[in-house]
Tab-separated table of C-alpha atoms and ligand atoms in Angstrom:
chain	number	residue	atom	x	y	z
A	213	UNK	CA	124.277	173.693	112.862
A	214	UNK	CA	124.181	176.632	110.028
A	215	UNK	CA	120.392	176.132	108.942
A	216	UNK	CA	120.294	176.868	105.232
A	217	UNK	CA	117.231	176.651	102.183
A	218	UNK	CA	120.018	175.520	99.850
A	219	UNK	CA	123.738	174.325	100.607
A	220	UNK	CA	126.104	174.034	97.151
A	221	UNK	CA	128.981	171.872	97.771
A	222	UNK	CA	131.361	173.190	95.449
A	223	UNK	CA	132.626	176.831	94.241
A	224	UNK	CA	133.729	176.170	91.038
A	225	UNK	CA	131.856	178.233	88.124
A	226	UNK	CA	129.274	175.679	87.914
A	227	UNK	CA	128.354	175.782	92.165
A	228	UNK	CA	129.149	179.508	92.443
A	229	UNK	CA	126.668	180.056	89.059
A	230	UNK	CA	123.747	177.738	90.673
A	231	UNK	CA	124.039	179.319	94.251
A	232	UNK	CA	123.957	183.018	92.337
A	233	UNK	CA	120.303	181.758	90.650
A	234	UNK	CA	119.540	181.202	94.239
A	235	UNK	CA	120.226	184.252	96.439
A	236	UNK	CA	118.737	186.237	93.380
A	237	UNK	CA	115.135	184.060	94.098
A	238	UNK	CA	115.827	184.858	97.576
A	239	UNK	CA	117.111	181.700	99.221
A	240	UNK	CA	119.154	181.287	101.847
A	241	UNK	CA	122.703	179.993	100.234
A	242	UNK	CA	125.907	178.873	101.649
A	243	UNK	CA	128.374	177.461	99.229
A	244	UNK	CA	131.061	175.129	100.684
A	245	UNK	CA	134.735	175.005	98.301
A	246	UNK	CA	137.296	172.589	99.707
A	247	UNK	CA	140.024	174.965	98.072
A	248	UNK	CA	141.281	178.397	100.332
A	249	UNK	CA	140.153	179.797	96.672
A	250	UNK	CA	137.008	180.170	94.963
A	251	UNK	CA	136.415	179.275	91.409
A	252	UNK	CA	137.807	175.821	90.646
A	253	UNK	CA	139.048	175.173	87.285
A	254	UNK	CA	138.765	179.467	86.986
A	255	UNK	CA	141.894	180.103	88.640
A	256	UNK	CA	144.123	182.842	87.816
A	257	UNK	CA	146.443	183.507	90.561
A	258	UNK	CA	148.244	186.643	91.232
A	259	UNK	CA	151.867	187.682	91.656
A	260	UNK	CA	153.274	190.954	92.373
A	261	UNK	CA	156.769	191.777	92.850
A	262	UNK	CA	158.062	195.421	92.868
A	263	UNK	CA	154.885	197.071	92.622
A	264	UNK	CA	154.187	195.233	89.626
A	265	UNK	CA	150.737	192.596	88.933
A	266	UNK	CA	150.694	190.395	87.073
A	267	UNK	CA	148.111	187.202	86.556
A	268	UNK	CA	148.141	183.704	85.061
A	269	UNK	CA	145.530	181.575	83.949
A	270	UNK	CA	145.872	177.898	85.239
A	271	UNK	CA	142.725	176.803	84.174
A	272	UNK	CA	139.880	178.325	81.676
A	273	UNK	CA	141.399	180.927	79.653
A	274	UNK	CA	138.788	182.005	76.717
A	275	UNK	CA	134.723	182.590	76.633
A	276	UNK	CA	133.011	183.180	73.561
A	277	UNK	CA	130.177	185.484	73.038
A	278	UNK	CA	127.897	182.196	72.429
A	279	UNK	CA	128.370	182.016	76.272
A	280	UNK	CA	124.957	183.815	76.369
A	281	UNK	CA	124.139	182.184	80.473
A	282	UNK	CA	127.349	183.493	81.746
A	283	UNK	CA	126.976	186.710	80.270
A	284	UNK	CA	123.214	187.100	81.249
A	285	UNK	CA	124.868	186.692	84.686
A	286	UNK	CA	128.359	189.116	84.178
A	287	UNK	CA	125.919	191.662	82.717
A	288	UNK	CA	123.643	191.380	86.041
A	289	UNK	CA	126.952	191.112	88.278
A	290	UNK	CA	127.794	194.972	86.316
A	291	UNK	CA	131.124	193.824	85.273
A	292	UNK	CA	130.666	193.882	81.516
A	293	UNK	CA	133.191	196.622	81.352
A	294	UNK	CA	135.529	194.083	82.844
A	295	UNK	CA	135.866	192.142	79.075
A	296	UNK	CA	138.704	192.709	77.469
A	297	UNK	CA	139.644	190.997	73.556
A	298	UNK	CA	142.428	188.102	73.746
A	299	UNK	CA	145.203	189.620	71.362
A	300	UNK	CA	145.840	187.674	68.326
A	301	UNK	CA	148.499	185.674	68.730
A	302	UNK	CA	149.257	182.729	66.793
A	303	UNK	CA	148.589	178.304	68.283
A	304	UNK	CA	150.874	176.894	67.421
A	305	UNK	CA	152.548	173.394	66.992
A	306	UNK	CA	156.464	172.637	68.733
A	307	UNK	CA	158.072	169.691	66.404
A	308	UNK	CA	161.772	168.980	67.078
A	309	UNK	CA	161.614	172.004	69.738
A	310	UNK	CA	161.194	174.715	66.989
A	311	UNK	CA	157.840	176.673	66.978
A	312	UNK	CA	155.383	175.547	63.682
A	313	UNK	CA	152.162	177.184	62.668
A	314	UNK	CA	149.655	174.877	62.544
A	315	UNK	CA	149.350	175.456	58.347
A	316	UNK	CA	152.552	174.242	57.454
A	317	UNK	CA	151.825	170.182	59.310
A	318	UNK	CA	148.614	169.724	57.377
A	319	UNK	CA	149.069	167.982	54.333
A	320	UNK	CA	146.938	170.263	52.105
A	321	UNK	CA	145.704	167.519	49.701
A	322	UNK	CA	144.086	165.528	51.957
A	323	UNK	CA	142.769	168.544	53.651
A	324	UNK	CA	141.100	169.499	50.292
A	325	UNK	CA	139.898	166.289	49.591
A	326	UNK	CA	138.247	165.316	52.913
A	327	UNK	CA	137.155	169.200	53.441
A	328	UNK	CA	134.271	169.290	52.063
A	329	UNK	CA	132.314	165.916	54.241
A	330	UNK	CA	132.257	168.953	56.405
A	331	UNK	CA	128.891	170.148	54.847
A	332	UNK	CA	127.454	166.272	54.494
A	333	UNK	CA	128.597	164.207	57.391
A	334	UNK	CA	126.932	164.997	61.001
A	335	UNK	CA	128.256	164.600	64.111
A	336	UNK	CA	125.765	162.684	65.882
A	337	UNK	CA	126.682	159.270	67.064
A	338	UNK	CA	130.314	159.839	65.954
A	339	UNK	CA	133.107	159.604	67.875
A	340	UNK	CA	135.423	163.084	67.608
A	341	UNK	CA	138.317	160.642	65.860
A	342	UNK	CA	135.685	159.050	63.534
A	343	UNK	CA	134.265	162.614	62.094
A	344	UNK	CA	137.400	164.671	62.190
A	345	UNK	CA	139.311	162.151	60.782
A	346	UNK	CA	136.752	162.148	57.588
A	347	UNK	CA	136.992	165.902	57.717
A	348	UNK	CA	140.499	166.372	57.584
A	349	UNK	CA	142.078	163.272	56.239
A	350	UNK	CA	142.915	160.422	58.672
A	351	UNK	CA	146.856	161.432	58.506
A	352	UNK	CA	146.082	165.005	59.281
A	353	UNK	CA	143.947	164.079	62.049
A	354	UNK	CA	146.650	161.818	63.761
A	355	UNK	CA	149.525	163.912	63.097
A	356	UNK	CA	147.914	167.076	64.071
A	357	UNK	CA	144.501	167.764	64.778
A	358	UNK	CA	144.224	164.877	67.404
A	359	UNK	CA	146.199	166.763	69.646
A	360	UNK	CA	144.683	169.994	69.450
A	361	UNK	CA	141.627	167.895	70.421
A	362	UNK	CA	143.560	166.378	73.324
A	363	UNK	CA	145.024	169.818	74.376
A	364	UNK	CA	141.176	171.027	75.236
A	365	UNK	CA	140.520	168.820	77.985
A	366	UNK	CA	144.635	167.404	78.875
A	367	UNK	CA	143.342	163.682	77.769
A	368	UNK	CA	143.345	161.655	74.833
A	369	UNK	CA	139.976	162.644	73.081
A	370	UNK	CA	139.480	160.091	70.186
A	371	UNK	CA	136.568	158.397	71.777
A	372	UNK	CA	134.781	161.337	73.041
A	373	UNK	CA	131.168	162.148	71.657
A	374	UNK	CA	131.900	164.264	68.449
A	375	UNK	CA	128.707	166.504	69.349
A	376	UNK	CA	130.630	166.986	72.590
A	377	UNK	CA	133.596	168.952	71.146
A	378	UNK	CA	132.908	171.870	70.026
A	379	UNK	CA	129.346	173.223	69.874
A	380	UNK	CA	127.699	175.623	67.666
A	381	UNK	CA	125.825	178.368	70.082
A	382	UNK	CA	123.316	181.179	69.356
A	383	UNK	CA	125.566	184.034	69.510
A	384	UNK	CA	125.360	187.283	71.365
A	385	UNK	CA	126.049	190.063	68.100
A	386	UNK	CA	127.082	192.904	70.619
A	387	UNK	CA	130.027	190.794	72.382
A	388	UNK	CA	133.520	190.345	71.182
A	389	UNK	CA	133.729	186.755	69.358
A	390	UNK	CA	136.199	185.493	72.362
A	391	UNK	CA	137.155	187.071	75.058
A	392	UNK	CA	138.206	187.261	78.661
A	393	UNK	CA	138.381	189.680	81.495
A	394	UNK	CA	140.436	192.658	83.349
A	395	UNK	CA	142.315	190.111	86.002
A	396	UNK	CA	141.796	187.024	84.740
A	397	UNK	CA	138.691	184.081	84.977
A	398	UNK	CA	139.191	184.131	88.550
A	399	UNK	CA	138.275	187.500	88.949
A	400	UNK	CA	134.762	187.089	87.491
A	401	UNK	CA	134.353	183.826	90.221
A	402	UNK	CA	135.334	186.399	92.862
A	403	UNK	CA	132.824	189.045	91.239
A	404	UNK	CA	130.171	186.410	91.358
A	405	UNK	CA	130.427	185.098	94.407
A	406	UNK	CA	130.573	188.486	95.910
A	407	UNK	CA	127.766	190.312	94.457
A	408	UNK	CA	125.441	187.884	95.036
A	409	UNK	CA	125.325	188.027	98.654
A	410	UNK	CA	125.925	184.559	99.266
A	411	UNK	CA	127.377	182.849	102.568
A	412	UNK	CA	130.843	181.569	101.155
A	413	UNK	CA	132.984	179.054	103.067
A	414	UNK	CA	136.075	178.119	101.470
A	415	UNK	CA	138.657	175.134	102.819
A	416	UNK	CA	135.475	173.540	103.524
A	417	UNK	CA	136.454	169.877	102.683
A	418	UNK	CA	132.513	168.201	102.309
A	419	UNK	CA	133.406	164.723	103.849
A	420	UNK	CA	129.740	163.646	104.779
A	421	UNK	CA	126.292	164.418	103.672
A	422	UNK	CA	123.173	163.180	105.716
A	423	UNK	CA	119.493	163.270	105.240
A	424	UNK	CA	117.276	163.481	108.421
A	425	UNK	CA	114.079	164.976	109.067
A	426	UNK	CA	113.398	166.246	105.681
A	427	UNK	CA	116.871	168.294	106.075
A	428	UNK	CA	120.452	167.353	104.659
A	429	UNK	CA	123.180	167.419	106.856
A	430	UNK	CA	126.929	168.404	106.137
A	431	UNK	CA	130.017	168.277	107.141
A	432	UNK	CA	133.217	169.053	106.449
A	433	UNK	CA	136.653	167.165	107.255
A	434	UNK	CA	137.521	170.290	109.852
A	435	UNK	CA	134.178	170.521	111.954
A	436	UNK	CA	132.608	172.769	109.653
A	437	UNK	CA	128.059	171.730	109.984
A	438	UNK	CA	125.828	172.867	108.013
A	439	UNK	CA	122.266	171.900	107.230
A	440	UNK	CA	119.723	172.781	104.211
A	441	UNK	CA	116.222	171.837	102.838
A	442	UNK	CA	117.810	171.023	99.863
A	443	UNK	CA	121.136	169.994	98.535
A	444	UNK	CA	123.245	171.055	95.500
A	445	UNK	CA	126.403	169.028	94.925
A	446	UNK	CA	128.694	170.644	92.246
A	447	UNK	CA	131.759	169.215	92.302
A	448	UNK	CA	133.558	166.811	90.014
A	449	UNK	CA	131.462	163.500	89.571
A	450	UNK	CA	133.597	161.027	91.640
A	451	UNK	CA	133.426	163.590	94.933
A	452	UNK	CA	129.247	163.426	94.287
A	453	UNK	CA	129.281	159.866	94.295
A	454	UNK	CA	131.009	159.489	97.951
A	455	UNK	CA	129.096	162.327	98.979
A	456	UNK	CA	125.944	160.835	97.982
A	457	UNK	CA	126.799	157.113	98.433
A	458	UNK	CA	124.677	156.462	102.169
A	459	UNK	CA	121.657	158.798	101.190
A	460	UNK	CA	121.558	158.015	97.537
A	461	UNK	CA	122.983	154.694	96.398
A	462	UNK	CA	121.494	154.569	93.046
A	463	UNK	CA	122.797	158.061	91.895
A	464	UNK	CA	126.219	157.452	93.380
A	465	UNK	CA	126.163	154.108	91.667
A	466	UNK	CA	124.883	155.999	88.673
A	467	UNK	CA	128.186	158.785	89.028
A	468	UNK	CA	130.569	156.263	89.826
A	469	UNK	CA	130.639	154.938	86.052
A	470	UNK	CA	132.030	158.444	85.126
A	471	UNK	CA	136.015	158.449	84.522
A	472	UNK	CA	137.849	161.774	84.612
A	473	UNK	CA	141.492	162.915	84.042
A	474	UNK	CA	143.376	165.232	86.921
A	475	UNK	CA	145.271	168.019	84.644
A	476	UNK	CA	148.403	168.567	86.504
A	477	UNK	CA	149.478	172.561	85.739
A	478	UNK	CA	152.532	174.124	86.235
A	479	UNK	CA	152.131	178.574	85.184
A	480	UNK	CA	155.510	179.843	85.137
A	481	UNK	CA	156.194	183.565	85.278
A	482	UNK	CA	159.617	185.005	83.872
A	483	UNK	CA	160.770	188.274	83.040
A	484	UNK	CA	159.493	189.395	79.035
A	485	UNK	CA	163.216	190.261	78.506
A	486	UNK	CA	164.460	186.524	79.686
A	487	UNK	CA	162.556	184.519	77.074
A	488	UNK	CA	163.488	184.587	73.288
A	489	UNK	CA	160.037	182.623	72.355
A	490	UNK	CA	157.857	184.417	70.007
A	491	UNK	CA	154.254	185.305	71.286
A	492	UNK	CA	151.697	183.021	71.192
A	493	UNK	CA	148.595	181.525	72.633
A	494	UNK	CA	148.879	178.464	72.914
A	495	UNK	CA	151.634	175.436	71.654
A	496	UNK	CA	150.867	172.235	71.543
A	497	UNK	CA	153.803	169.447	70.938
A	498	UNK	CA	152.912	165.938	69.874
A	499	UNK	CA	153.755	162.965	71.531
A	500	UNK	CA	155.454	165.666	74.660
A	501	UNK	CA	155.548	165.158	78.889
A	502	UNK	CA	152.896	168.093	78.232
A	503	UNK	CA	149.526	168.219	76.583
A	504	UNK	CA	149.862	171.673	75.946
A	505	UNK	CA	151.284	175.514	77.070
A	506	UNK	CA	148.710	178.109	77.328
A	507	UNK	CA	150.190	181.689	77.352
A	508	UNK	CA	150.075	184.646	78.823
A	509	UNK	CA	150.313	186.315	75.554
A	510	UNK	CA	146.571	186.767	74.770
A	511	UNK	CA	146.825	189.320	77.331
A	512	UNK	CA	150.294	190.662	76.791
A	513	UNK	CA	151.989	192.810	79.870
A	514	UNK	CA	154.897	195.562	79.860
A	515	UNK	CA	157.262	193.214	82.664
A	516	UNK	CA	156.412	189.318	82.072
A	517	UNK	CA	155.264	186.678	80.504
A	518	UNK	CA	153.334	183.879	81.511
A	519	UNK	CA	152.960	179.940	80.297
A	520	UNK	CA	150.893	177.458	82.109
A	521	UNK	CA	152.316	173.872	81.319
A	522	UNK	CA	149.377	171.086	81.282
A	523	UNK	CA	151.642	167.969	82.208
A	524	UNK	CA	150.661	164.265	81.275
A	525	UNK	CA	149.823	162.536	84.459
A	526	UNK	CA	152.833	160.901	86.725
A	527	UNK	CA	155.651	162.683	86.191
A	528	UNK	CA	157.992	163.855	88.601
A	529	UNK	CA	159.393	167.483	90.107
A	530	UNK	CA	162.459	167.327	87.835
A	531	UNK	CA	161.475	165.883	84.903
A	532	UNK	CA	158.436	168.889	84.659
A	533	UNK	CA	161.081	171.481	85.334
A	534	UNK	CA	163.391	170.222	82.962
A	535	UNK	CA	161.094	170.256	80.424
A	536	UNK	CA	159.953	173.553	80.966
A	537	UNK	CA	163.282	174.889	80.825
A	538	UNK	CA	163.926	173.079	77.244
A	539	UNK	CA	160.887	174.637	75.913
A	540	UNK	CA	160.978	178.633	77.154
A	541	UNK	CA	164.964	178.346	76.078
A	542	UNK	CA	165.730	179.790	79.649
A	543	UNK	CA	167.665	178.547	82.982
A	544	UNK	CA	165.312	177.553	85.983
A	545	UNK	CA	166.880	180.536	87.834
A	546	UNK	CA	165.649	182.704	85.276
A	547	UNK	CA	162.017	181.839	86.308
A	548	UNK	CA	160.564	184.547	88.473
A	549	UNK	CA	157.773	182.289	89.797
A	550	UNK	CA	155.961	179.209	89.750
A	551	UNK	CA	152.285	177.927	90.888
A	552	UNK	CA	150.846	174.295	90.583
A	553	UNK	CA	147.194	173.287	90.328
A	554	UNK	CA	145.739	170.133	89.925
A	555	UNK	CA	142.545	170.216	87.793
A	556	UNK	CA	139.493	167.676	87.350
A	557	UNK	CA	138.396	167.479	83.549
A	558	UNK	CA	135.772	164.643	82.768
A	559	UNK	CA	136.367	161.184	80.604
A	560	UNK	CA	133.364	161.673	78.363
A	561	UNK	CA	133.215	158.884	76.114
A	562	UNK	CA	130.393	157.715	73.503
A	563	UNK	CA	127.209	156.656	74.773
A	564	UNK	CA	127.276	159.886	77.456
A	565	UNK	CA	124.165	161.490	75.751
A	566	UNK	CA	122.348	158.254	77.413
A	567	UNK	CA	124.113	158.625	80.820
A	568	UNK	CA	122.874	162.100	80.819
A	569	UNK	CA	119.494	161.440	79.572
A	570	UNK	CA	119.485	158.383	82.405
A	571	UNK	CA	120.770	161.054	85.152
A	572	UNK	CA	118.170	163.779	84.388
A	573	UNK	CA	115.745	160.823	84.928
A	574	UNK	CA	116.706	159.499	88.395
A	575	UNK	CA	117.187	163.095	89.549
A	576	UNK	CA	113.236	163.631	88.499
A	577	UNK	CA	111.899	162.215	90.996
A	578	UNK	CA	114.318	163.913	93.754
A	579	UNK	CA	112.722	167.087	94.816
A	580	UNK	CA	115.754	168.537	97.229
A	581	UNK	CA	118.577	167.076	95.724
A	582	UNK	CA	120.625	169.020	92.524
A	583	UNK	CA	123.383	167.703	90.857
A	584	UNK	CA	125.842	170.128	88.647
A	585	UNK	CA	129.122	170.270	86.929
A	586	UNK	CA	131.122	169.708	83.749
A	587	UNK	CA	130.373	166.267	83.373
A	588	UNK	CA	126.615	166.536	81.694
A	589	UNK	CA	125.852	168.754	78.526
A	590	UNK	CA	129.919	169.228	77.804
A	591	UNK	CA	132.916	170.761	80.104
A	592	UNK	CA	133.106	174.060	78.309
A	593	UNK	CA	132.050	177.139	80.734
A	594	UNK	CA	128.384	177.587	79.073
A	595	UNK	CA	127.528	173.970	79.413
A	596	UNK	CA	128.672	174.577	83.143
A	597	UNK	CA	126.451	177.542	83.236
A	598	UNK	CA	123.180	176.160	81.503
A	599	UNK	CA	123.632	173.026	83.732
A	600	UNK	CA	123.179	175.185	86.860
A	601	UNK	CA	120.309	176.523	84.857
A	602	UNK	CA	118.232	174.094	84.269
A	603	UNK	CA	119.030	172.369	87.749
A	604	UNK	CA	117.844	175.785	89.199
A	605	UNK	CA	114.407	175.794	86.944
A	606	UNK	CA	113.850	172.123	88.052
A	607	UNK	CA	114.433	172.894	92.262
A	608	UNK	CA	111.819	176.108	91.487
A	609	UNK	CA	109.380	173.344	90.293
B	756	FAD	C1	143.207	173.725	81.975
B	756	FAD	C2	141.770	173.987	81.592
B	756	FAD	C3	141.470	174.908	80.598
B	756	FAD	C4	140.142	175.144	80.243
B	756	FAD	N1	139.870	176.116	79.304
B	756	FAD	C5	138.585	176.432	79.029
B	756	FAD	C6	138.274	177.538	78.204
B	756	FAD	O1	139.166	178.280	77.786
B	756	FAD	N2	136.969	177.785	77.914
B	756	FAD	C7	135.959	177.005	78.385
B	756	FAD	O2	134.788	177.248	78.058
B	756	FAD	N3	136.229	175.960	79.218
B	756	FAD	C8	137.511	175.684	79.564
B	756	FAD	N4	137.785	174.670	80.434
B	756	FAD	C9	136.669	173.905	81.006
B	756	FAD	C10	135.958	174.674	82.126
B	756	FAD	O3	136.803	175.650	82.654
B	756	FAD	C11	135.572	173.715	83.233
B	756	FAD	O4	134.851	172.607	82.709
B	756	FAD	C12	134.694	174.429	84.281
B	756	FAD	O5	135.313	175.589	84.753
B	756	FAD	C13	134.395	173.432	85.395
B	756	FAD	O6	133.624	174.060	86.381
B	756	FAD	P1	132.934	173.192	87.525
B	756	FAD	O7	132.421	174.147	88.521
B	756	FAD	O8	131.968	172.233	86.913
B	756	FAD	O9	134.090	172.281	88.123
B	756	FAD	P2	135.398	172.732	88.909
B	756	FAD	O10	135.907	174.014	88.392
B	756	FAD	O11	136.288	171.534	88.925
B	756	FAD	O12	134.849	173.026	90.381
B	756	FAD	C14	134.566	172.000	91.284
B	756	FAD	C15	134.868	172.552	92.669
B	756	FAD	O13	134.498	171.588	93.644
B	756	FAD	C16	135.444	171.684	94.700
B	756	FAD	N5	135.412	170.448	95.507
B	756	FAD	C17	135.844	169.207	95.162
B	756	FAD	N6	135.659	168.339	96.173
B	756	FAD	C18	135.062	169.048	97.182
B	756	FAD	C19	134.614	168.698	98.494
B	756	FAD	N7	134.740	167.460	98.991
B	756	FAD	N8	134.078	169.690	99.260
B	756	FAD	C20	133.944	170.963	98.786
B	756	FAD	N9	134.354	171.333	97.560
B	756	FAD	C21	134.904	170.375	96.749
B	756	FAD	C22	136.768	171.857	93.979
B	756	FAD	O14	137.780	172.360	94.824
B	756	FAD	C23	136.354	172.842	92.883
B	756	FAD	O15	136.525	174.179	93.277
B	756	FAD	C24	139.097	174.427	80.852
B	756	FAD	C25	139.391	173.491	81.858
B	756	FAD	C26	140.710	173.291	82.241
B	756	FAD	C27	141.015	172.327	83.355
């Protein structure tokens, strides 16, 4: 059995960024990712076709230059030269199947009349639909802004912790304001995982987890053992509770009460010249099969276009390619390519601050066991990151 100081059970950016603290204090580090791929919800695939590249982001698309962790680490990784701006390109709204800025669905009264609660009402202890809704006038809020807020995380969000949302961040002055990177999010998992020396298994599906002897023993569902003084589990919160379930019942217990939603994407790459659509980053269509479309556009390329489709859950083969054939105005054999990935996003809902507060304080006492992922401080990437943080300061002691 693979004798280990740390194992991380899960290569998404939150395991990849934990194990990286790691090997750069000198542990020993395997990382174990079900997936043939690393980097989890960062997943950009590749296609090439007559010499020509081309990428699409099926995940995370954006980072922000509050994202001070993750670009602590990029800077140390010596890929800064890798960022690259997102081009300006409008979000937009689809109503009837015609293409709406965002603008023209607000009803500007009650914009201007709500607007300014902005500077007297706090988030704390408010639900996102209770603030925004006082913020932007209840009508705007359900006709448009609610699903810009359920686009983020491919879920109904009215019930999720306000604070949650959208956070304000100390932000790095020398950085672009949002950005991404040469290649896509997946490249910078790749970049990660390979600079810092780390022993990487992928298709490593973590089935069991032991503790014996004052090590933790794991396995995987195709033979794969490994063993570790300590153990970091960093995958999405249902997976930890199994995991943990023999060893651990009170913290499995503890992540069982978590919900979360499976985002089930669809990227579609066509030729530019096939599709009339104007550019744009992002469209969002209420009451649709789809939560939203993120594009391609942000990143525009001489030969395609891309559009990842974020379906609602339980719909079938032909209903998804229908729809995506309504939308991009184009025949199905006019579709150079298609990819699918199914994503895990988490159910916050109020009263996760205490959850949180409640895991931090059963972990306390657990000196070799580390617990990471999107489903504590927030989902965006730099809650990911400072999650790994802090889990790292607390196993150095
Ligand atoms: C469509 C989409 C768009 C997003 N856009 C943005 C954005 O633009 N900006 C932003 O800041 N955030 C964005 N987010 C949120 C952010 O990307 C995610 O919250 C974050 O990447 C999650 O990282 P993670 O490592 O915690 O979880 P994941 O990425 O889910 O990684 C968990 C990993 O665990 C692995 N795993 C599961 N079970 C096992 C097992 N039994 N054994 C071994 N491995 C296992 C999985 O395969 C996966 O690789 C987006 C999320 C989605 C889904």
């Amino acid at each position: 059995m693979m004798q280990n100081d740390v194992v991380v059970v899960g290569g998404g950016i939150s395991g990849l960024t934990l194990a990286y603290y790691c090997v750069q204090a000198g542990m020993k580090t395997t990382l174990l990712e079900k997936s043939d791929t690393i980097g989890g919800s960062f997943s950009s695939p590749q296609y090439s076709a007559n010499g020509k590249k081309f990428w699409l982001e099926l995940g995370a698309h954006t980072c922000y230059s509050s994202y001070q962790n993750l670009l602590d680490i990029v800077d140390s990784c010596g890929i800064t030269e890798t960022i690259i701006p997102r081009e300006k390109v409008p979000f937009t709204l689809l109503v009837n199947d015609q293409i709406k800025s965002i603008v023209s669905q607000l009803n500007i009264v009650e914009l201007l009349l709500n607007g300014l609660n902005i500077f007297k009402l706090k988030k704390d202890g408010q639900s996102v639909k209770s603030y925004y809704s006082k913020i932007v006038g209840e009508k705007n809020y359900n006709n448009v802004v609610s699903h810009f807020f359920n686009a983020v995380p491919s879920q109904k969000t009215d019930d999720f912790p306000a604070d949650m949302m959208f956070k304000s961040r100390e932000k790095r002055k020398d950085m672009l304001k949002n950005y991404t990177f040469k290649g896509g999010m997946q490249s910078v998992a790749r970049v990660i995982a390979a600079k810092s020396g780390l022993n990487l298994f992928t298709s490593q599906d973590i089935n069991s987890v032991k503790y014996e002897n004052g090590l933790y023993e794991i396995r995987s569902a195709n033979g794969g053992e490994y063993s570790a003084k300590k153990l970091v589990i960093a995958t999405p919160s249902a997976v930890a509770s199994k995991l943990l379930w023999d060893i651990h019942p009170d913290i499995a217990n503890h992540l069982g009460q978590l919900k979360a939603a499976e985002v089930d994407s669809i990227g579609v790459i066509v030729r530019k010249e096939n599709v009339k659509l104007q550019p744009v980053a992002a469209i969002i269509s209420p009451n649709d099969l789809f939560f939203s479309i993120v594009s391609r556009d942000t990143v525009p390329d001489d030969n395609y276009r891309g559009f990842a489709f974020h379906f609602k859950p339980g719909l079938d083969d032909k209903a998804k390619r229908a729809r995506i054939t309504e939308v991009l105005g184009v025949s199905f054999s006019k579709i150079e390519h298609t990819i699918s990935k199914i994503n895990t996003v988490p159910s916050l809902r109020m009263g996760h601050h205490q959850w949180h507060e409640k895991s931090n304080a059963m972990l306390k006492g657990k000196k070799n066991l580390f617990l990471t992922g999107n489903y504590f401080g927030g989902m965006a990437i730099e809650d990911c990151v400072s999650r790994s943080k802090s889990e790292f300061e607390r196993m150095k002691g």
